[in-house]
mmCIF file of C-alpha atoms in Angstrom:
data_model
loop_
_atom_site.group_PDB
_atom_site.id
_atom_site.type_symbol
_atom_site.label_atom_id
_atom_site.label_comp_id
_atom_site.label_asym_id
_atom_site.label_seq_id
_atom_site.Cartn_x
_atom_site.Cartn_y
_atom_site.Cartn_z
ATOM 1 C CA UNK A 5 61.441 6.125 61.383
ATOM 2 C CA UNK A 6 58.208 7.184 60.582
ATOM 3 C CA UNK A 7 55.563 7.802 63.602
ATOM 4 C CA UNK A 8 52.921 5.406 64.758
ATOM 5 C CA UNK A 9 49.922 6.106 62.547
ATOM 6 C CA UNK A 10 46.770 7.670 64.667
ATOM 7 C CA UNK A 11 44.032 5.860 62.574
ATOM 8 C CA UNK A 12 41.019 7.716 63.959
ATOM 9 C CA UNK A 13 42.143 11.123 63.398
ATOM 10 C CA UNK A 14 42.754 12.836 60.355
ATOM 11 C CA UNK A 15 43.848 15.916 58.460
ATOM 12 C CA UNK A 16 41.062 16.619 55.788
ATOM 13 C CA UNK A 17 41.142 18.878 52.752
ATOM 14 C CA UNK A 18 38.531 19.451 49.975
ATOM 15 C CA UNK A 19 38.748 19.735 46.018
ATOM 16 C CA UNK A 20 36.489 20.615 43.775
ATOM 17 C CA UNK A 21 38.205 20.473 40.185
ATOM 18 C CA UNK A 22 41.781 19.317 39.114
ATOM 19 C CA UNK A 23 43.034 23.014 39.361
ATOM 20 C CA UNK A 24 42.653 22.902 43.120
ATOM 21 C CA UNK A 25 43.766 19.307 43.158
ATOM 22 C CA UNK A 26 46.964 20.449 42.375
ATOM 23 C CA UNK A 27 47.207 22.474 45.684
ATOM 24 C CA UNK A 28 45.801 19.538 47.344
ATOM 25 C CA UNK A 29 48.463 17.452 45.977
ATOM 26 C CA UNK A 30 51.547 19.748 47.394
ATOM 27 C CA UNK A 31 49.408 20.186 50.527
ATOM 28 C CA UNK A 32 49.375 16.531 50.845
ATOM 29 C CA UNK A 33 53.191 16.142 50.145
ATOM 30 C CA UNK A 34 53.903 18.978 52.842
ATOM 31 C CA UNK A 35 52.059 16.818 55.270
ATOM 32 C CA UNK A 36 54.021 13.731 54.716
ATOM 33 C CA UNK A 37 57.211 15.761 54.651
ATOM 34 C CA UNK A 38 56.692 16.948 58.202
ATOM 35 C CA UNK A 39 55.980 13.230 59.194
ATOM 36 C CA UNK A 40 52.362 13.648 60.498
ATOM 37 C CA UNK A 41 51.056 10.581 62.493
ATOM 38 C CA UNK A 42 47.475 11.464 61.319
ATOM 39 C CA UNK A 43 45.747 9.879 58.068
ATOM 40 C CA UNK A 44 45.172 12.257 55.072
ATOM 41 C CA UNK A 45 41.680 12.466 53.596
ATOM 42 C CA UNK A 46 40.650 14.330 50.395
ATOM 43 C CA UNK A 47 36.968 15.075 49.537
ATOM 44 C CA UNK A 48 36.508 15.304 45.898
ATOM 45 C CA UNK A 49 33.499 16.177 43.480
ATOM 46 C CA UNK A 50 32.549 15.342 40.008
ATOM 47 C CA UNK A 51 34.752 18.024 38.805
ATOM 48 C CA UNK A 52 37.863 16.169 39.773
ATOM 49 C CA UNK A 53 39.062 13.822 36.790
ATOM 50 C CA UNK A 54 39.631 10.036 37.269
ATOM 51 C CA UNK A 55 43.185 10.628 36.493
ATOM 52 C CA UNK A 56 43.586 13.432 39.220
ATOM 53 C CA UNK A 57 41.628 11.130 41.593
ATOM 54 C CA UNK A 58 44.525 8.405 40.944
ATOM 55 C CA UNK A 59 47.172 10.794 41.720
ATOM 56 C CA UNK A 60 45.461 12.096 44.727
ATOM 57 C CA UNK A 61 45.149 8.485 46.166
ATOM 58 C CA UNK A 62 48.929 8.066 46.058
ATOM 59 C CA UNK A 63 49.183 10.861 48.312
ATOM 60 C CA UNK A 64 46.073 10.634 50.505
ATOM 61 C CA UNK A 65 44.826 7.589 52.604
ATOM 62 C CA UNK A 66 41.140 8.364 51.671
ATOM 63 C CA UNK A 67 39.940 9.786 48.380
ATOM 64 C CA UNK A 68 35.999 10.440 49.007
ATOM 65 C CA UNK A 69 33.499 11.879 46.354
ATOM 66 C CA UNK A 70 30.777 13.960 47.928
ATOM 67 C CA UNK A 71 27.983 15.938 46.325
ATOM 68 C CA UNK A 72 28.756 19.544 45.349
ATOM 69 C CA UNK A 73 26.968 22.269 47.849
ATOM 70 C CA UNK A 74 26.483 25.601 46.212
ATOM 71 C CA UNK A 75 25.434 28.754 48.345
ATOM 72 C CA UNK A 76 23.922 30.217 45.260
ATOM 73 C CA UNK A 77 24.553 33.653 47.183
ATOM 74 C CA UNK A 78 25.493 36.060 44.426
ATOM 75 C CA UNK A 79 24.791 39.216 46.209
ATOM 76 C CA UNK A 80 27.280 38.405 49.148
ATOM 77 C CA UNK A 81 29.618 36.843 46.845
ATOM 78 C CA UNK A 82 29.511 39.665 44.788
ATOM 79 C CA UNK A 83 30.455 41.909 47.808
ATOM 80 C CA UNK A 84 33.240 39.603 48.535
ATOM 81 C CA UNK A 85 34.297 39.638 44.663
ATOM 82 C CA UNK A 86 34.949 35.953 44.760
ATOM 83 C CA UNK A 87 32.125 34.391 43.155
ATOM 84 C CA UNK A 88 33.667 30.791 42.841
ATOM 85 C CA UNK A 89 33.645 30.716 46.611
ATOM 86 C CA UNK A 90 29.951 29.457 46.384
ATOM 87 C CA UNK A 91 30.930 25.896 46.097
ATOM 88 C CA UNK A 92 32.930 25.826 49.111
ATOM 89 C CA UNK A 93 30.096 24.984 50.991
ATOM 90 C CA UNK A 94 30.615 21.489 50.124
ATOM 91 C CA UNK A 95 33.218 21.741 52.879
ATOM 92 C CA UNK A 96 30.434 20.856 55.057
ATOM 93 C CA UNK A 97 30.784 17.460 53.977
ATOM 94 C CA UNK A 98 34.099 17.069 56.248
ATOM 95 C CA UNK A 99 31.308 16.557 59.437
ATOM 96 C CA UNK A 100 30.063 13.124 57.838
ATOM 97 C CA UNK A 101 33.532 11.639 58.198
ATOM 98 C CA UNK A 102 32.299 9.660 61.199
ATOM 99 C CA UNK A 103 35.042 7.088 61.006
ATOM 100 C CA UNK A 104 37.255 9.692 62.708
ATOM 101 C CA UNK A 105 37.014 11.023 66.198
ATOM 102 C CA UNK A 106 38.523 14.159 65.402
ATOM 103 C CA UNK A 107 39.735 15.865 62.469
ATOM 104 C CA UNK A 108 41.825 19.189 61.377
ATOM 105 C CA UNK A 109 40.715 20.703 57.922
ATOM 106 C CA UNK A 110 42.976 22.402 55.848
ATOM 107 C CA UNK A 111 42.036 24.553 52.703
ATOM 108 C CA UNK A 112 43.861 23.374 49.520
ATOM 109 C CA UNK A 113 45.648 26.504 49.196
ATOM 110 C CA UNK A 114 47.581 25.994 52.525
ATOM 111 C CA UNK A 115 51.084 24.603 53.093
ATOM 112 C CA UNK A 116 52.406 22.814 56.005
ATOM 113 C CA UNK A 117 56.001 24.006 57.021
ATOM 114 C CA UNK A 118 56.514 22.211 60.468
ATOM 115 C CA UNK A 119 54.689 19.114 61.971
ATOM 116 C CA UNK A 120 51.488 20.357 63.652
ATOM 117 C CA UNK A 121 50.069 17.448 65.123
ATOM 118 C CA UNK A 122 49.393 19.315 68.417
ATOM 119 C CA UNK A 123 46.334 20.487 66.838
ATOM 120 C CA UNK A 124 44.568 17.529 67.540
ATOM 121 C CA UNK A 125 44.644 18.549 71.245
ATOM 122 C CA UNK A 126 42.334 21.162 70.599
ATOM 123 C CA UNK A 127 38.419 20.951 70.534
ATOM 124 C CA UNK A 128 35.928 21.911 67.997
ATOM 125 C CA UNK A 129 35.756 24.637 66.736
ATOM 126 C CA UNK A 130 39.235 25.842 67.018
ATOM 127 C CA UNK A 131 40.602 28.130 64.767
ATOM 128 C CA UNK A 132 42.641 31.260 64.079
ATOM 129 C CA UNK A 133 41.489 34.638 63.965
ATOM 130 C CA UNK A 134 40.828 36.204 60.690
ATOM 131 C CA UNK A 135 43.224 38.990 59.854
ATOM 132 C CA UNK A 136 40.533 41.098 58.409
ATOM 133 C CA UNK A 137 38.046 40.921 61.400
ATOM 134 C CA UNK A 138 39.492 39.141 64.441
ATOM 135 C CA UNK A 139 36.082 38.268 65.929
ATOM 136 C CA UNK A 140 35.572 35.965 63.189
ATOM 137 C CA UNK A 141 37.732 32.780 62.517
ATOM 138 C CA UNK A 142 39.235 31.969 59.218
ATOM 139 C CA UNK A 143 37.871 28.808 58.166
ATOM 140 C CA UNK A 144 41.139 27.610 55.984
ATOM 141 C CA UNK A 145 42.386 25.651 59.243
ATOM 142 C CA UNK A 146 40.065 24.499 62.039
ATOM 143 C CA UNK A 147 39.555 21.586 64.357
ATOM 144 C CA UNK A 148 36.334 19.685 64.329
ATOM 145 C CA UNK A 149 34.831 16.687 65.181
ATOM 146 C CA UNK A 150 32.831 14.719 62.520
ATOM 147 C CA UNK A 151 29.240 14.118 63.389
ATOM 148 C CA UNK A 152 25.925 13.280 61.260
ATOM 149 C CA UNK A 153 23.993 15.546 63.895
ATOM 150 C CA UNK A 154 26.235 18.325 63.348
ATOM 151 C CA UNK A 155 26.330 18.028 59.474
ATOM 152 C CA UNK A 156 22.516 17.997 59.402
ATOM 153 C CA UNK A 157 22.563 21.069 61.751
ATOM 154 C CA UNK A 158 24.793 22.888 59.382
ATOM 155 C CA UNK A 159 22.735 22.127 56.438
ATOM 156 C CA UNK A 160 19.759 23.275 58.015
ATOM 157 C CA UNK A 161 21.281 26.112 59.218
ATOM 158 C CA UNK A 162 22.403 27.148 55.982
ATOM 159 C CA UNK A 163 19.161 26.881 54.524
ATOM 160 C CA UNK A 164 17.471 28.839 56.953
ATOM 161 C CA UNK A 165 20.228 31.602 57.733
ATOM 162 C CA UNK A 166 22.551 31.426 54.818
ATOM 163 C CA UNK A 167 26.210 33.202 54.834
ATOM 164 C CA UNK A 168 26.914 36.834 55.402
ATOM 165 C CA UNK A 169 29.665 36.343 52.808
ATOM 166 C CA UNK A 170 28.037 33.601 50.470
ATOM 167 C CA UNK A 171 30.870 31.098 51.525
ATOM 168 C CA UNK A 172 31.746 28.498 54.242
ATOM 169 C CA UNK A 173 33.383 31.119 56.371
ATOM 170 C CA UNK A 174 30.522 33.368 56.958
ATOM 171 C CA UNK A 175 28.317 30.288 57.527
ATOM 172 C CA UNK A 176 30.630 28.609 59.968
ATOM 173 C CA UNK A 177 30.824 31.954 61.835
ATOM 174 C CA UNK A 178 27.343 32.425 62.217
ATOM 175 C CA UNK A 179 27.050 28.809 63.211
ATOM 176 C CA UNK A 180 29.661 28.764 65.854
ATOM 177 C CA UNK A 181 28.368 32.473 67.002
ATOM 178 C CA UNK A 182 30.216 32.438 70.116
ATOM 179 C CA UNK A 183 33.714 31.390 69.162
ATOM 180 C CA UNK A 184 34.752 34.775 69.693
ATOM 181 C CA UNK A 185 34.057 34.773 73.640
ATOM 182 C CA UNK A 186 33.239 31.565 74.545
ATOM 183 C CA UNK A 187 36.582 29.971 75.382
ATOM 184 C CA UNK A 188 40.159 31.380 74.441
ATOM 185 C CA UNK A 189 41.658 28.015 74.113
ATOM 186 C CA UNK A 190 39.522 27.444 70.871
ATOM 187 C CA UNK A 191 41.450 30.613 69.521
ATOM 188 C CA UNK A 192 44.623 28.958 67.599
ATOM 189 C CA UNK A 193 47.890 30.981 67.183
ATOM 190 C CA UNK A 194 48.241 32.816 63.777
ATOM 191 C CA UNK A 195 51.273 30.445 63.574
ATOM 192 C CA UNK A 196 48.897 27.879 62.314
ATOM 193 C CA UNK A 197 47.147 29.862 59.479
ATOM 194 C CA UNK A 198 49.462 32.422 58.479
ATOM 195 C CA UNK A 199 48.406 34.839 55.634
ATOM 196 C CA UNK A 200 51.287 34.492 52.935
ATOM 197 C CA UNK A 201 51.317 38.246 52.616
ATOM 198 C CA UNK A 202 52.227 38.804 56.298
ATOM 199 C CA UNK A 203 55.820 39.947 55.586
ATOM 200 C CA UNK A 204 54.046 42.981 53.650
ATOM 201 C CA UNK A 205 51.104 43.652 55.941
ATOM 202 C CA UNK A 206 53.401 43.642 59.115
ATOM 203 C CA UNK A 207 57.476 42.995 58.536
ATOM 204 C CA UNK A 208 58.677 43.418 61.889
ATOM 205 C CA UNK A 209 56.468 40.735 63.187
ATOM 206 C CA UNK A 210 56.949 38.402 60.397
ATOM 207 C CA UNK A 211 60.990 38.992 60.715
ATOM 208 C CA UNK A 212 60.375 38.210 64.728
ATOM 209 C CA UNK A 213 58.146 35.098 64.412
ATOM 210 C CA UNK A 214 58.215 33.992 60.692
ATOM 211 C CA UNK A 215 60.652 31.172 61.492
ATOM 212 C CA UNK A 216 57.756 29.586 63.820
ATOM 213 C CA UNK A 217 55.119 29.338 61.254
ATOM 214 C CA UNK A 218 53.618 26.033 61.030
ATOM 215 C CA UNK A 219 50.938 26.696 58.252
ATOM 216 C CA UNK A 220 51.018 29.239 55.617
ATOM 217 C CA UNK A 221 47.745 30.067 53.594
ATOM 218 C CA UNK A 222 48.011 31.423 50.160
ATOM 219 C CA UNK A 223 44.707 33.744 50.475
ATOM 220 C CA UNK A 224 43.528 35.671 47.257
ATOM 221 C CA UNK A 225 42.472 34.925 43.884
ATOM 222 C CA UNK A 226 46.299 34.051 42.681
ATOM 223 C CA UNK A 227 47.255 30.785 44.032
ATOM 224 C CA UNK A 228 50.590 29.239 43.580
ATOM 225 C CA UNK A 229 49.494 26.869 40.574
ATOM 226 C CA UNK A 230 48.179 30.002 38.699
ATOM 227 C CA UNK A 231 51.545 31.682 38.157
ATOM 228 C CA UNK A 232 53.137 31.913 34.704
ATOM 229 C CA UNK A 233 56.250 30.109 33.859
ATOM 230 C CA UNK A 234 58.481 31.559 30.935
ATOM 231 C CA UNK A 235 61.514 30.337 29.461
ATOM 232 C CA UNK A 236 61.985 28.136 32.728
ATOM 233 C CA UNK A 237 61.411 31.115 35.192
ATOM 234 C CA UNK A 238 58.253 31.333 37.617
ATOM 235 C CA UNK A 239 57.082 35.247 37.063
ATOM 236 C CA UNK A 240 55.808 36.611 40.108
ATOM 237 C CA UNK A 241 52.913 39.096 39.012
ATOM 238 C CA UNK A 242 53.692 42.563 40.558
ATOM 239 C CA UNK A 243 50.196 42.147 42.074
ATOM 240 C CA UNK A 244 51.177 39.190 44.271
ATOM 241 C CA UNK A 245 52.378 39.792 47.699
ATOM 242 C CA UNK A 246 52.937 35.955 48.635
ATOM 243 C CA UNK A 247 56.067 35.590 50.742
ATOM 244 C CA UNK A 248 58.668 34.313 48.074
ATOM 245 C CA UNK A 249 60.195 31.738 50.349
ATOM 246 C CA UNK A 250 56.846 30.144 50.702
ATOM 247 C CA UNK A 251 56.017 30.306 47.229
ATOM 248 C CA UNK A 252 59.502 28.603 46.374
ATOM 249 C CA UNK A 253 58.800 26.111 48.834
ATOM 250 C CA UNK A 254 55.304 25.306 47.387
ATOM 251 C CA UNK A 255 56.977 25.143 44.011
ATOM 252 C CA UNK A 256 59.606 23.076 45.027
ATOM 253 C CA UNK A 257 57.323 20.155 46.475
ATOM 254 C CA UNK A 258 55.353 20.700 43.342
ATOM 255 C CA UNK A 259 58.195 20.181 41.169
ATOM 256 C CA UNK A 260 59.809 17.074 42.807
ATOM 257 C CA UNK A 261 56.670 15.385 43.722
ATOM 258 C CA UNK A 262 53.945 16.275 41.600
ATOM 259 C CA UNK A 263 55.001 17.484 37.885
ATOM 260 C CA UNK A 264 56.764 13.970 37.480
ATOM 261 C CA UNK A 265 53.485 12.363 37.789
ATOM 262 C CA UNK A 266 51.283 14.502 35.298
ATOM 263 C CA UNK A 267 51.878 12.285 32.471
ATOM 264 C CA UNK A 268 48.156 12.836 31.478
ATOM 265 C CA UNK A 269 48.607 16.224 31.202
ATOM 266 C CA UNK A 270 51.189 16.222 28.519
ATOM 267 C CA UNK A 271 49.666 19.161 26.673
ATOM 268 C CA UNK A 272 49.018 21.200 29.734
ATOM 269 C CA UNK A 273 51.081 24.052 31.300
ATOM 270 C CA UNK A 274 51.832 21.933 34.204
ATOM 271 C CA UNK A 275 53.991 19.304 32.287
ATOM 272 C CA UNK A 276 55.888 21.945 30.461
ATOM 273 C CA UNK A 277 57.659 23.277 33.470
ATOM 274 C CA UNK A 278 61.614 23.208 34.007
ATOM 275 C CA UNK A 279 63.218 23.278 37.446
ATOM 276 C CA UNK A 280 61.750 26.828 38.136
ATOM 277 C CA UNK A 281 62.842 29.643 40.207
ATOM 278 C CA UNK A 282 60.719 32.839 41.322
ATOM 279 C CA UNK A 283 61.405 35.644 39.108
ATOM 280 C CA UNK A 284 60.446 39.190 40.772
ATOM 281 C CA UNK A 285 58.803 41.767 38.302
ATOM 282 C CA UNK A 286 61.347 44.085 36.620
ATOM 283 C CA UNK A 287 61.873 47.311 38.861
ATOM 284 C CA UNK A 288 60.515 50.653 37.674
ATOM 285 C CA UNK A 289 63.443 52.395 36.003
ATOM 286 C CA UNK A 290 63.334 56.036 36.840
ATOM 287 C CA UNK A 291 64.929 59.520 35.763
ATOM 288 C CA UNK A 292 65.660 60.563 38.956
ATOM 289 C CA UNK A 293 69.166 62.316 39.864
ATOM 290 C CA UNK A 294 71.829 60.778 41.519
ATOM 291 C CA UNK A 295 71.632 63.431 44.443
ATOM 292 C CA UNK A 296 67.980 62.990 45.233
ATOM 293 C CA UNK A 297 68.012 62.443 48.823
ATOM 294 C CA UNK A 298 66.760 58.895 49.918
ATOM 295 C CA UNK A 299 64.702 58.301 52.835
ATOM 296 C CA UNK A 300 66.849 57.029 55.825
ATOM 297 C CA UNK A 301 66.968 53.365 56.421
ATOM 298 C CA UNK A 302 66.126 52.096 53.208
ATOM 299 C CA UNK A 303 68.043 48.883 52.528
ATOM 300 C CA UNK A 304 66.182 48.495 49.160
ATOM 301 C CA UNK A 305 63.151 49.808 47.440
ATOM 302 C CA UNK A 306 61.388 46.392 48.023
ATOM 303 C CA UNK A 307 61.570 46.388 51.763
ATOM 304 C CA UNK A 308 60.778 50.212 51.479
ATOM 305 C CA UNK A 309 57.385 49.474 50.154
ATOM 306 C CA UNK A 310 57.113 46.307 52.714
ATOM 307 C CA UNK A 311 57.097 48.833 55.094
ATOM 308 C CA UNK A 312 54.818 51.261 53.748
ATOM 309 C CA UNK A 313 57.651 53.817 53.400
ATOM 310 C CA UNK A 314 56.760 54.760 49.586
ATOM 311 C CA UNK A 315 58.421 57.597 47.926
ATOM 312 C CA UNK A 316 55.713 59.182 46.108
ATOM 313 C CA UNK A 317 57.227 62.484 45.313
ATOM 314 C CA UNK A 318 60.440 60.715 43.859
ATOM 315 C CA UNK A 319 61.488 57.305 42.899
ATOM 316 C CA UNK A 320 58.052 55.930 43.087
ATOM 317 C CA UNK A 321 56.085 58.701 41.686
ATOM 318 C CA UNK A 322 53.087 58.410 39.385
ATOM 319 C CA UNK A 323 54.934 60.052 36.432
ATOM 320 C CA UNK A 324 57.808 57.818 36.730
ATOM 321 C CA UNK A 325 55.750 54.837 36.886
ATOM 322 C CA UNK A 326 53.657 56.037 33.815
ATOM 323 C CA UNK A 327 56.904 56.669 31.897
ATOM 324 C CA UNK A 328 57.900 53.057 32.591
ATOM 325 C CA UNK A 329 54.478 51.441 31.490
ATOM 326 C CA UNK A 330 54.303 53.784 28.225
ATOM 327 C CA UNK A 331 57.992 52.745 27.263
ATOM 328 C CA UNK A 332 56.571 48.828 27.659
ATOM 329 C CA UNK A 333 53.656 49.365 25.806
ATOM 330 C CA UNK A 334 55.334 51.607 22.844
ATOM 331 C CA UNK A 335 58.184 48.983 22.777
ATOM 332 C CA UNK A 336 60.507 51.586 23.351
ATOM 333 C CA UNK A 337 63.597 51.635 25.970
ATOM 334 C CA UNK A 338 64.504 54.580 27.985
#
C-alpha cells in the first residue's frame, strides 16, 4: 500500500544534459522504491533531449525547464579542478518552486537507500557537514523553503559576491554563512549524505554505521553511469573508490528500471549493456617469496589498502607495480 501523497512538499533534483539525466532516473526510482510520500520534481535545461524528458516524466511528477546559470568563474573552478561545475548555479532555480512549501534537494549523483521523508521535519537550510571542511555544508543534499524573494537574493548575491569554489556549494555557504554556528538542528547526520568512498576513508566507522545510511553520494568526476562495460561486466577502474555494494545497487536499478526504456539510444553504450556485475581491477602480480612476512591482521590486500596498511616495501612496492605495468604495456606475462 502506497503512503498518502503530501502534495505541497517535494524532493527536487537537476539535470543539465542526458548524461546526468541517467543519474536522475536512477535517483527517482530509488525514491519510488523506498515509497516516499512526497512529490518528485526535476529541473532540466535545454541540454536535456526531448526523448530523455519524456522518460523523466514517467518517474517524476514534474519536469520543469529552467534557464542555465553559469558562474563563469574559471579561476576558482580551476582550483577545484572541476570546470563543468559552473553550471551548478542553475540549482538556484529550485527556490522558484513556490507551489511547494518545503523541499529537499538531491544531486543527480545521489542514491536513496532508505526512506528519508523525516527530512521534511527540518528547516532551511539543513544539510550535512562537508567531509573536506566540516564548517561548510555539502550542497548535494539540503532542506529548503521555496521563495521568490530568496531566489532573487541568491542571484543578486551571486552577482555581487560570487562563489569561493566557482560552484553552488561555495555560493550557498557564503549566503547561509551562519550555518556552522546558528542552529545545530540544521546539521544533518552524515547518514543523509554519505560520501560513497567512506569505506575507504574510515573503514571501522563504515562497518559500524554503514547499514543505517539513507542517502549515498557518488562524489567526484567518475559517476556510476560513466563506468565502462566490457563483455557484460562492469569494470571498476583502479582509481574508483566508490563502495561496490552501492555501485552494484545503482546498476541494478539502472538495468531493471532505466535501460529497458532507452530505445532512442539504440546505438549508444547505454543500450548495449547486459545484466552487469561489478568486476574489480586485476590485482598486481608480484614475485615476492612465500616466506615474506605479512603484516598481522591482513584479511585481504584490498582491506589492507582500505585501512591504510600499505606494504610499500613488499607486495605493494613501486618496483612490483612497475613490473606489472610494463608487462601489460608490452603484452607479456610474468
